Coordinates of C-alpha atoms in Angstrom, one line a residue:
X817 CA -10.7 -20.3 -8.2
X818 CA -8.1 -19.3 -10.4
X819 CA -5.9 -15.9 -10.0
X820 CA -8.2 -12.9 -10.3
X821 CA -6.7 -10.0 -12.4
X822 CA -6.1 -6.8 -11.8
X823 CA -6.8 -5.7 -15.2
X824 CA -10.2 -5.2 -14.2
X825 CA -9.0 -2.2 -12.3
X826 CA -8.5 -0.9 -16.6
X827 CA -11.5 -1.5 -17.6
X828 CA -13.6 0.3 -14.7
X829 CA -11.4 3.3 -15.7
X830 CA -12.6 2.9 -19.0
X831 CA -16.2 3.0 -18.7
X832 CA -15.8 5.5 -16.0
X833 CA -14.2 7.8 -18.5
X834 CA -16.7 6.8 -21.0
X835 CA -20.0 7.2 -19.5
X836 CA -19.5 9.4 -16.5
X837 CA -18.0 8.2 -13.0
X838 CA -22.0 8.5 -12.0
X839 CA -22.3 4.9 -13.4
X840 CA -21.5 3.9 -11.5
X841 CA -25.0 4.2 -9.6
X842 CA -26.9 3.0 -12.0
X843 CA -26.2 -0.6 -11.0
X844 CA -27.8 -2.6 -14.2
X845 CA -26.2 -0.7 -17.0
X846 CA -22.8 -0.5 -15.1
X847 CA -23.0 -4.1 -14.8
X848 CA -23.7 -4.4 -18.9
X849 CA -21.2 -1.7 -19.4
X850 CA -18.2 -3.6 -17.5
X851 CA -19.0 -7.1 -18.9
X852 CA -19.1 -5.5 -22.5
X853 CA -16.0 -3.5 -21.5
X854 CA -14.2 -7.1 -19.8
X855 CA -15.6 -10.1 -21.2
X856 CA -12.9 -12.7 -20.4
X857 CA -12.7 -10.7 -16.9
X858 CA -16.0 -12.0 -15.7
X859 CA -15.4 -13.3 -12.0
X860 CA -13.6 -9.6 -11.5
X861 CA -16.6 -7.7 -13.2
X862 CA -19.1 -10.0 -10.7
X863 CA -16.7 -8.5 -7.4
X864 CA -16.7 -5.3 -8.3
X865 CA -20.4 -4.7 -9.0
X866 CA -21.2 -6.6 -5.7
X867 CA -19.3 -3.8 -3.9
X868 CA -20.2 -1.2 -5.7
X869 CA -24.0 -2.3 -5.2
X870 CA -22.7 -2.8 -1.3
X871 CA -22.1 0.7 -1.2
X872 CA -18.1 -0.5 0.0
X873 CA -16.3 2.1 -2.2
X874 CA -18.5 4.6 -1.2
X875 CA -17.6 4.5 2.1
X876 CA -13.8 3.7 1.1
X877 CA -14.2 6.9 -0.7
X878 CA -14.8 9.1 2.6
X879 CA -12.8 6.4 4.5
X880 CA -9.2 8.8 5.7
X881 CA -7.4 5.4 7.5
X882 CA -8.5 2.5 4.8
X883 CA -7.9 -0.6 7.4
X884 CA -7.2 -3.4 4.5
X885 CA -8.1 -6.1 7.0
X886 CA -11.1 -4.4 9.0
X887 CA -13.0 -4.5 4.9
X888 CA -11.8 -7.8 4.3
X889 CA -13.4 -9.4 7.6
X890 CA -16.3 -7.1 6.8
X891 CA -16.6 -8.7 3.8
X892 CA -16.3 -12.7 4.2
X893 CA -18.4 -12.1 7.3
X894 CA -21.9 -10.2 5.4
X895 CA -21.2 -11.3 1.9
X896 CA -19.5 -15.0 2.1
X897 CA -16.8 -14.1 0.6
X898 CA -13.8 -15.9 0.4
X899 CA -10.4 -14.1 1.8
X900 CA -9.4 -14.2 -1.9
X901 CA -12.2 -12.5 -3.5
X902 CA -12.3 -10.1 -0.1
X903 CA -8.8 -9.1 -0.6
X904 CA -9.4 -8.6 -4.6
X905 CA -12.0 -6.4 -4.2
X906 CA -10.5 -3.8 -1.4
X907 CA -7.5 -3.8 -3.4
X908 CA -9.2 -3.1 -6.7
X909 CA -11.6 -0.2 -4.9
X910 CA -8.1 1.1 -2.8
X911 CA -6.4 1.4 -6.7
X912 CA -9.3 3.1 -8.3
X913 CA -9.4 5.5 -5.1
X914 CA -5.8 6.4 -6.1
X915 CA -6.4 6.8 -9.5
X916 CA -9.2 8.5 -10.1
X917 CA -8.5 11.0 -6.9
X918 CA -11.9 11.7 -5.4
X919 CA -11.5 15.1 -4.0
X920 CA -14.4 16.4 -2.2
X921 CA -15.3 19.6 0.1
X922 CA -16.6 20.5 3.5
X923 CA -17.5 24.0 2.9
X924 CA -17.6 24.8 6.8
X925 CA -14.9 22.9 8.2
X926 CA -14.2 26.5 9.9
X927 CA -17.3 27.0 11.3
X928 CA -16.9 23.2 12.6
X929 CA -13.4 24.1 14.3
X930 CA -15.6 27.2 16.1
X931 CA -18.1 25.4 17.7
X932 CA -15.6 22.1 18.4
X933 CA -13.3 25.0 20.3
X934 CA -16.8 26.5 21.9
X935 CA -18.5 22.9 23.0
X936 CA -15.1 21.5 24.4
X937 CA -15.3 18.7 21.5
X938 CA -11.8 17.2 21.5
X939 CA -13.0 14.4 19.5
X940 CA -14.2 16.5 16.4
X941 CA -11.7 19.0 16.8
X942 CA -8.8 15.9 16.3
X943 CA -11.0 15.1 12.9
X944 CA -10.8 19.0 12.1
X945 CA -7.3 18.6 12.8
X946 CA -6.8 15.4 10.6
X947 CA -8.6 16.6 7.4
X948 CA -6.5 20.2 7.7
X949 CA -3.3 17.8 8.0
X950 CA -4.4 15.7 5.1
X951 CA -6.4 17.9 3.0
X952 CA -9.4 15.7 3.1
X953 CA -12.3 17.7 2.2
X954 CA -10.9 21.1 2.5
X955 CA -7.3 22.2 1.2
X956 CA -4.5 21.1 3.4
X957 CA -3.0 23.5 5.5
X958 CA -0.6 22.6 8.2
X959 CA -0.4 25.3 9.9
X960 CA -3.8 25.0 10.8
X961 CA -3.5 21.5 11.9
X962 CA -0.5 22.3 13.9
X963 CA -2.7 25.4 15.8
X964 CA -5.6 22.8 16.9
X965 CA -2.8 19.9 17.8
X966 CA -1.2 22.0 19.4
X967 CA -4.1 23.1 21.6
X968 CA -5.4 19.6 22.2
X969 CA -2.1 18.5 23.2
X970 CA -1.9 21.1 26.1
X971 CA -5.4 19.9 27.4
X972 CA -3.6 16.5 27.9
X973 CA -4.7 14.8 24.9
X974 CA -1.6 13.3 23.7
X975 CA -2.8 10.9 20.9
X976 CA -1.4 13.8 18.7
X977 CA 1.7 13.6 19.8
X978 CA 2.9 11.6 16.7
X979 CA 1.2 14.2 14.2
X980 CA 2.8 17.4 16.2
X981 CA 6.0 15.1 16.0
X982 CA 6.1 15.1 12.7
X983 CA 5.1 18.5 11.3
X984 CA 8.3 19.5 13.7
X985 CA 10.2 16.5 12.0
X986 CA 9.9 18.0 8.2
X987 CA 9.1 21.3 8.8
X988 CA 5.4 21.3 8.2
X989 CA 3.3 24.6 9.2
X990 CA 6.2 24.6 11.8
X991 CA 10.2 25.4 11.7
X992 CA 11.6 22.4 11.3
X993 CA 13.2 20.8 14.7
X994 CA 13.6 17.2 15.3
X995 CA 15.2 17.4 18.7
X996 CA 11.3 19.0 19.6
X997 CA 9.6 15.8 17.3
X998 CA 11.6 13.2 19.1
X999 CA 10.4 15.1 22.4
X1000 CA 6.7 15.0 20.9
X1001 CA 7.3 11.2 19.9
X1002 CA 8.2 10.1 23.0
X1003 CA 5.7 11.7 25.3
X1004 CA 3.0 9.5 24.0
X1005 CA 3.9 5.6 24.1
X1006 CA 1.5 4.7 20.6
X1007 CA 1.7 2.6 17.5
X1008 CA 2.3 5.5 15.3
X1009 CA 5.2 6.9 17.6
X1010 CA 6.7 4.2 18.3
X1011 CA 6.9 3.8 14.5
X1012 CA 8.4 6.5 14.1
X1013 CA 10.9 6.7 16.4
X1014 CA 12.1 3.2 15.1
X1015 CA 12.4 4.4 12.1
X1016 CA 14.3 7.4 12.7
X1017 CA 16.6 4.9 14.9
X1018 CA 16.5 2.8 11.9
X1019 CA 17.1 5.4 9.0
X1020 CA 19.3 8.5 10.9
X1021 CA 22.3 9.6 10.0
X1022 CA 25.0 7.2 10.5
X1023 CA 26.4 8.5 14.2
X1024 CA 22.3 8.4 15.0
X1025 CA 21.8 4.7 13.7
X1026 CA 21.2 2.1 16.4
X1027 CA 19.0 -1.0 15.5
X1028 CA 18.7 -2.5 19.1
X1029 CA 16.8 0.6 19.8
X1030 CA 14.9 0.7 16.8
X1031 CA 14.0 -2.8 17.1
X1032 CA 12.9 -2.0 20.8
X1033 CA 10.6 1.0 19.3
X1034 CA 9.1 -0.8 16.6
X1035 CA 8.1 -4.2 18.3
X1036 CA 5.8 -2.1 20.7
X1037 CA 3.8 -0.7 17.6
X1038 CA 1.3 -2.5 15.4
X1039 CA 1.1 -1.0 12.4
X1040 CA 1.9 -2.7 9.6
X1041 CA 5.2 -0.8 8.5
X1042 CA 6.3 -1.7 12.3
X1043 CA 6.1 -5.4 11.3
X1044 CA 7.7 -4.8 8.0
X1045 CA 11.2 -3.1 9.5
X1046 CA 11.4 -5.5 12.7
X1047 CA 11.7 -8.1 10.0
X1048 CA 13.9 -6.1 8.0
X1049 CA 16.3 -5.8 11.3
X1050 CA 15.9 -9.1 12.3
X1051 CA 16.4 -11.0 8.9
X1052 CA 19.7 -8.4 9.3
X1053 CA 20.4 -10.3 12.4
X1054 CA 20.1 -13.4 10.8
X1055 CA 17.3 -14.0 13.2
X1056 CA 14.9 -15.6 9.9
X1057 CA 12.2 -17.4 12.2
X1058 CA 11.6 -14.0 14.0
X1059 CA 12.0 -12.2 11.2
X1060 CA 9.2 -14.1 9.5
X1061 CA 7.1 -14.0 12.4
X1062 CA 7.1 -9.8 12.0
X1063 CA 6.7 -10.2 8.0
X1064 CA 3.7 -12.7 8.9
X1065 CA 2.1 -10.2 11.3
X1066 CA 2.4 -7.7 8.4
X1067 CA 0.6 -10.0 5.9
X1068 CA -1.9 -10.7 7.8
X1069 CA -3.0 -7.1 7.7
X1070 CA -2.5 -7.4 4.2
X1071 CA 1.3 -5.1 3.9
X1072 CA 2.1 -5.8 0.4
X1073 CA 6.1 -5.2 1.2
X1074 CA 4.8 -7.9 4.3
X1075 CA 3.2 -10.3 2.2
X1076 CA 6.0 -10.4 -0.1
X1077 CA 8.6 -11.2 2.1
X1078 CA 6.1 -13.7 3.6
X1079 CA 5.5 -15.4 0.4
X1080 CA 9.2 -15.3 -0.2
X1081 CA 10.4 -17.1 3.2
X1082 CA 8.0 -19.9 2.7
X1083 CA 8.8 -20.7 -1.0
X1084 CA 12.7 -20.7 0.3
X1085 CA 11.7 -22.2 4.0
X1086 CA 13.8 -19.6 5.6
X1087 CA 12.9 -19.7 9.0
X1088 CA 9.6 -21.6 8.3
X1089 CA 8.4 -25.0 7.1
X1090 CA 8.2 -24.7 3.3
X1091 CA 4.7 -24.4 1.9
X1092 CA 5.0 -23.4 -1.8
X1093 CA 1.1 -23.3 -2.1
X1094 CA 0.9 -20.9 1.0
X1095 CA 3.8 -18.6 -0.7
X1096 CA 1.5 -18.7 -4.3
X1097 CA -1.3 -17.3 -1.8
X1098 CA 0.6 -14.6 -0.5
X1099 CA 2.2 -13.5 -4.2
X1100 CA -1.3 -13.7 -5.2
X1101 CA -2.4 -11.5 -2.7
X1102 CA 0.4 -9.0 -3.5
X1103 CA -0.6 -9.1 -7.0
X1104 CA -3.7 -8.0 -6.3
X1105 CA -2.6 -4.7 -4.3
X1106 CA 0.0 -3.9 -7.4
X1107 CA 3.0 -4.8 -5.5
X1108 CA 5.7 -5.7 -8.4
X1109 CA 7.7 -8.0 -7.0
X1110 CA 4.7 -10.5 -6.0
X1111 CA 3.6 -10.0 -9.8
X1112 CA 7.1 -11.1 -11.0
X1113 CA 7.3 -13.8 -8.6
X1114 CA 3.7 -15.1 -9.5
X1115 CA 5.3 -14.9 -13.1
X1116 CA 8.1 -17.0 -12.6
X1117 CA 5.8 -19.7 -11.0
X1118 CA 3.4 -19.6 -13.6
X1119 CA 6.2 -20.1 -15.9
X1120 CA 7.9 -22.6 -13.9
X1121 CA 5.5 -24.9 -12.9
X1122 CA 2.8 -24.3 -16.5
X1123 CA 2.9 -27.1 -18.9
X1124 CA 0.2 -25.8 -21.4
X1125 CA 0.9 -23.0 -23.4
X1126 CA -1.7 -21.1 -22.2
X1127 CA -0.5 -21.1 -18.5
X1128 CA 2.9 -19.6 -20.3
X1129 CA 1.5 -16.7 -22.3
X1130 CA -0.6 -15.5 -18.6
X1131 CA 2.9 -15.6 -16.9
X1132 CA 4.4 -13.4 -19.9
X1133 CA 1.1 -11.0 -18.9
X1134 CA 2.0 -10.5 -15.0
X1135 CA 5.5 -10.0 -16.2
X1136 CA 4.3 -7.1 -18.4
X1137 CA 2.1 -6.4 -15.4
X1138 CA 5.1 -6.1 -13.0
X1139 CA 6.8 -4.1 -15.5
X1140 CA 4.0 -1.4 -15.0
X1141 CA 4.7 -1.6 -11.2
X1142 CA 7.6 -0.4 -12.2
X1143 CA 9.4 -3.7 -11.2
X1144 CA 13.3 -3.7 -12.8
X1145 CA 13.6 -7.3 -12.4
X1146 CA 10.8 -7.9 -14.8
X1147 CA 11.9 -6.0 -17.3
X1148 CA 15.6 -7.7 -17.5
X1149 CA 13.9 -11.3 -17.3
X1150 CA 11.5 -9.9 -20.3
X1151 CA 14.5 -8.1 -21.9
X1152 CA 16.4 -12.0 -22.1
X1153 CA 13.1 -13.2 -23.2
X1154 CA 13.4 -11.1 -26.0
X1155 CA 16.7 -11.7 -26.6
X1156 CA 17.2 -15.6 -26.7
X1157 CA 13.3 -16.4 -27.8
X1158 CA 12.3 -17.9 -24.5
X1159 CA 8.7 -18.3 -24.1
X1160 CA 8.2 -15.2 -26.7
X1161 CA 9.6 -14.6 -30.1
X1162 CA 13.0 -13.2 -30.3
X1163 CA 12.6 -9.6 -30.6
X1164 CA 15.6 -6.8 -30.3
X1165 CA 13.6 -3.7 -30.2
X1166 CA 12.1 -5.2 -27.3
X1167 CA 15.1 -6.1 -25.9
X1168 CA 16.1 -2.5 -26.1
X1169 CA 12.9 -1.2 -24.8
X1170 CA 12.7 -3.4 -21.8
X1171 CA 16.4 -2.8 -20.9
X1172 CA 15.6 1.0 -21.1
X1173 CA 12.6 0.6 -19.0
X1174 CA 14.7 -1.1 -16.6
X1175 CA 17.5 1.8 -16.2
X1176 CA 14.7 4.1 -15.8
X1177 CA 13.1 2.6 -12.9
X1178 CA 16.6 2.4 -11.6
X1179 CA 17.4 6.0 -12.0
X1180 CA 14.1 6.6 -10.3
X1181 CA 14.6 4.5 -7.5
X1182 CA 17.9 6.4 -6.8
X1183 CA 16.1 9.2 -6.9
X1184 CA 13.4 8.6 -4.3
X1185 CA 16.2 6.9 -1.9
X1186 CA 17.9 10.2 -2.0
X1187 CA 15.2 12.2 -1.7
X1188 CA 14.6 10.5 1.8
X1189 CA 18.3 10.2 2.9
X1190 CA 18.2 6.5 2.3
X1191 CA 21.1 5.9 -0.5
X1192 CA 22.9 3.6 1.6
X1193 CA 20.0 0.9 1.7

C-alpha cells in the first residue's frame, strides 16, 4: 500500500465545519461527504469511516491516557488491519482530538468526590482526582486534586505519588517545593516517577546534573519518554547499539521522537544492521502522528530514490507538510529549492518566505527551551 496521507486529517475538519461535527453519526452521508470532500484521498476516507462506524474515536474522545499501541493491537486484532493502516487511523483520530478540543462536563463530579470519601472508594476518588488535575469533564483545579491526593496518599495509596510530586515541582494548587516533589517521587518506585526523577537528573541545573543517575531512573520506567532520554544519554555515551535498543522500545509504542530516531539509526546503521526499507516504515509511521522531521526525512527519500515526476512533486508535498510541523530544516531545503530551481521553479519570494518561516520556528524553539530551562540542549 502506498503512504497514507495525513491530509485527510483537513478534510474531516472541513466537513466537520461544514455540516455539523454530528456527522459524523450519520455514517452514509459522512461517508458521501468525505469522499466528495477527498476524492484522491480514498484509502484514508475508507479508515476513517471504519472507525468512526467502530465507535473508536468515540471512546478516544472520553479516553484521558490514549495508549497508541493498546488501539493499534485493538485494531489489527477485530478489524484485520494492517499495523500501517492501525497506526494511520489512531493517529489521524489522536490529531482531530487535538484539534477540534472536545470539552465535555460531569455536572456532579462533587457529589461523586462525596460519596467516593463516604463508601471508602479509593479507586473513583483517584479518577475524581485525575479529571480535577486535568480538567477532564469539569474545569481543572489543582488545588482540588492536590486535597483528594493528598488524602489517598496518607491511606497508603502511593500510586499518586508522582501527581503530588509534581504539583509540588511547579507549584500547582501547592507552593512550589521540589526538595518535597523529589521526596514524593521517590517514595513510590513507578514508571511515571521514575520518569521523572530522570528527567530532573537529566535536565537540573548544572551543579544538579548527573546522567549515571538519570540513566539509572529512567531504565526502570516504561513509558515511552523513558525510552526516548535513555537513548538520548546513551547515544551521548556513544553507547549507539543500546542507545537504539531504548529508541526501538520507544517506537514500538509508537513515540514519534522514538520512531524517528529509530528510523534514523537504521537508514545510517548506527548501532544496527542497516535496513533502509525498515527506516522508510518508521518515517512513515512518524509522518502519520505529524512529527516533522519523519515528514522531511520521508521527503528526502521520496526525492532521492523517485524517478517519475510524479514521485518528485509528492516529496515537494511532505516537505510543505513538514514545514507546517513547524520543521526548520524543511523550510531551508525548500528555501534552496526555490532559489536554484531544483525540483520546483525558481522562485525568490518563496525563497524569502520559506527562509522567514524558518527563523520563526527558530525563534520559537528558543523560546519554548527557555521557557523549560533547557537552553543549553
Amino acid at each position: 500500500m502506498a503512504i497514507l496521507d495525513i491530509d485527510i486529517v483537513k478534510a474531516v475538519m472541513n466537513v466537520m465545519d461544514e455540516y455539523g461535527d454530528g456527522i459524523r453519526y450519520d455514517y452514509d452521508r459522512f461517508e458521501e461527504a468525505l469522499n466528495d470532500e477527498a476524492t484522491s484521498l480514498m484509502d484514508e476516507c475508507y479508515l476513517v469511516v471504519l472507525g468512526m462506524k467502530a465507535g473508536i474515536f468515540d471512546v478516544m474522545i472520553f479516553d484521558q491516557n490514549i495508549d497508541i499501541k493498546g488501539y493499534v493491537e485493538y485494531l489489527i486484532k477485530q478489524f484485520q488491519l494492517s499495523e500501517k493502516e492501525a497506526v494511520f487511523m489512531v493517529a489521524v483520530f489522536v490529531r482531530l482530538l487535538n484539534e477540534i478540543g472536545y470539552y465535555f462536563t460531569v455536572a456532579n463530579m462533587d457529589e461523586l468526590a462525596q460519596q467516593s470519601y463516604e463508601h471508602g472508594d479509593t479507586g473513583h476518588l483517584a479518577m475524581v482526582a485525575k479529571c480535577y488535575y486535568d480538567g477532564f469533564g469539569v474545569a481543572q483545579d489543582y488545588e482540588e486534586a492536590f486535597k483528594i491526593y493528598s488524602y489517598l496518599y496518607s491511606l497508603g495509596y502511593h500510586d499518586c505519588a508522582y501527581y503530588l510530586g509534581q504539583m509540588y515541582e511547579h507549584g500547582w494548587g501547592i507552593e512550589k517545593n521540589v526538595e518535597k516533589a523529589i521526596l514524593y517521587y521517590e517514595s513510590n518506585d513507578d514508571d511515571k516517577t521514575c520518569l521523572r526523577l530522570g528527567m530532573m537528573y537529566l535536565f537540573g541545573s548544572k551543579d544538579k546534573k548527573d546522567f549515571d543517575k538519570a540513566l539509572a531512573y529512567l531504565q526502570k520506567s516504561h513509558e515511552a519518554e523513558a525510552y526516548f532520554y535513555s537513548g538520548y544519554i546513551l547515544e551521548y555515551y556513544r553507547d549507539y547499539s543500546g542507545a537504539f535498543k531504548a529508541f526501538y522500545q520507544g517506537a514500538r509504542m509508537f513515540d514519534s521522537h522514538c520512531l524517528y530516531k529509530t528510523a534514523t539509526y537504521l537508514k545510517t546503521g548506527l548501532g544496527v544492521d542497516k535496513d533502509e526499507n525498515l527506516a522508510q516504515k518508521y518515517f512513515e509511521y512518524g509522518y502519520y502522528l505529524f512529527d516533522g522531521d519523519c515528514t522531511y526525512e520521508l521527503a528526502l527519500l521520496q526525492l532521492e530514490h523517485g524517478l517519475l515526476e510524479k514521485e518528485k512533486n509528492v516529496g515537494i508535498h511532505y516537505l510543505n507538510q513538514a514545514v507546517d510541523m513547524h520543521c526548520q530544516v524543511a523550510c531551508i531545503t525548500l528555501a534552496q529549492f526555490y532559489r536554484f530551481g531544483q525540483y520546483v521553479d525558481a522562485d525568490i519570494q518563496k525563497v524569502e518566505y520559506y527562509l522567514k518561516k524558518a527563523h520563526e520556528i527558530e525563534s520559537e524553539n528558543q523560546r519554548i527551551l527557555k521557557e523549560y530551562g533547557h537552553e543549553d540542549l
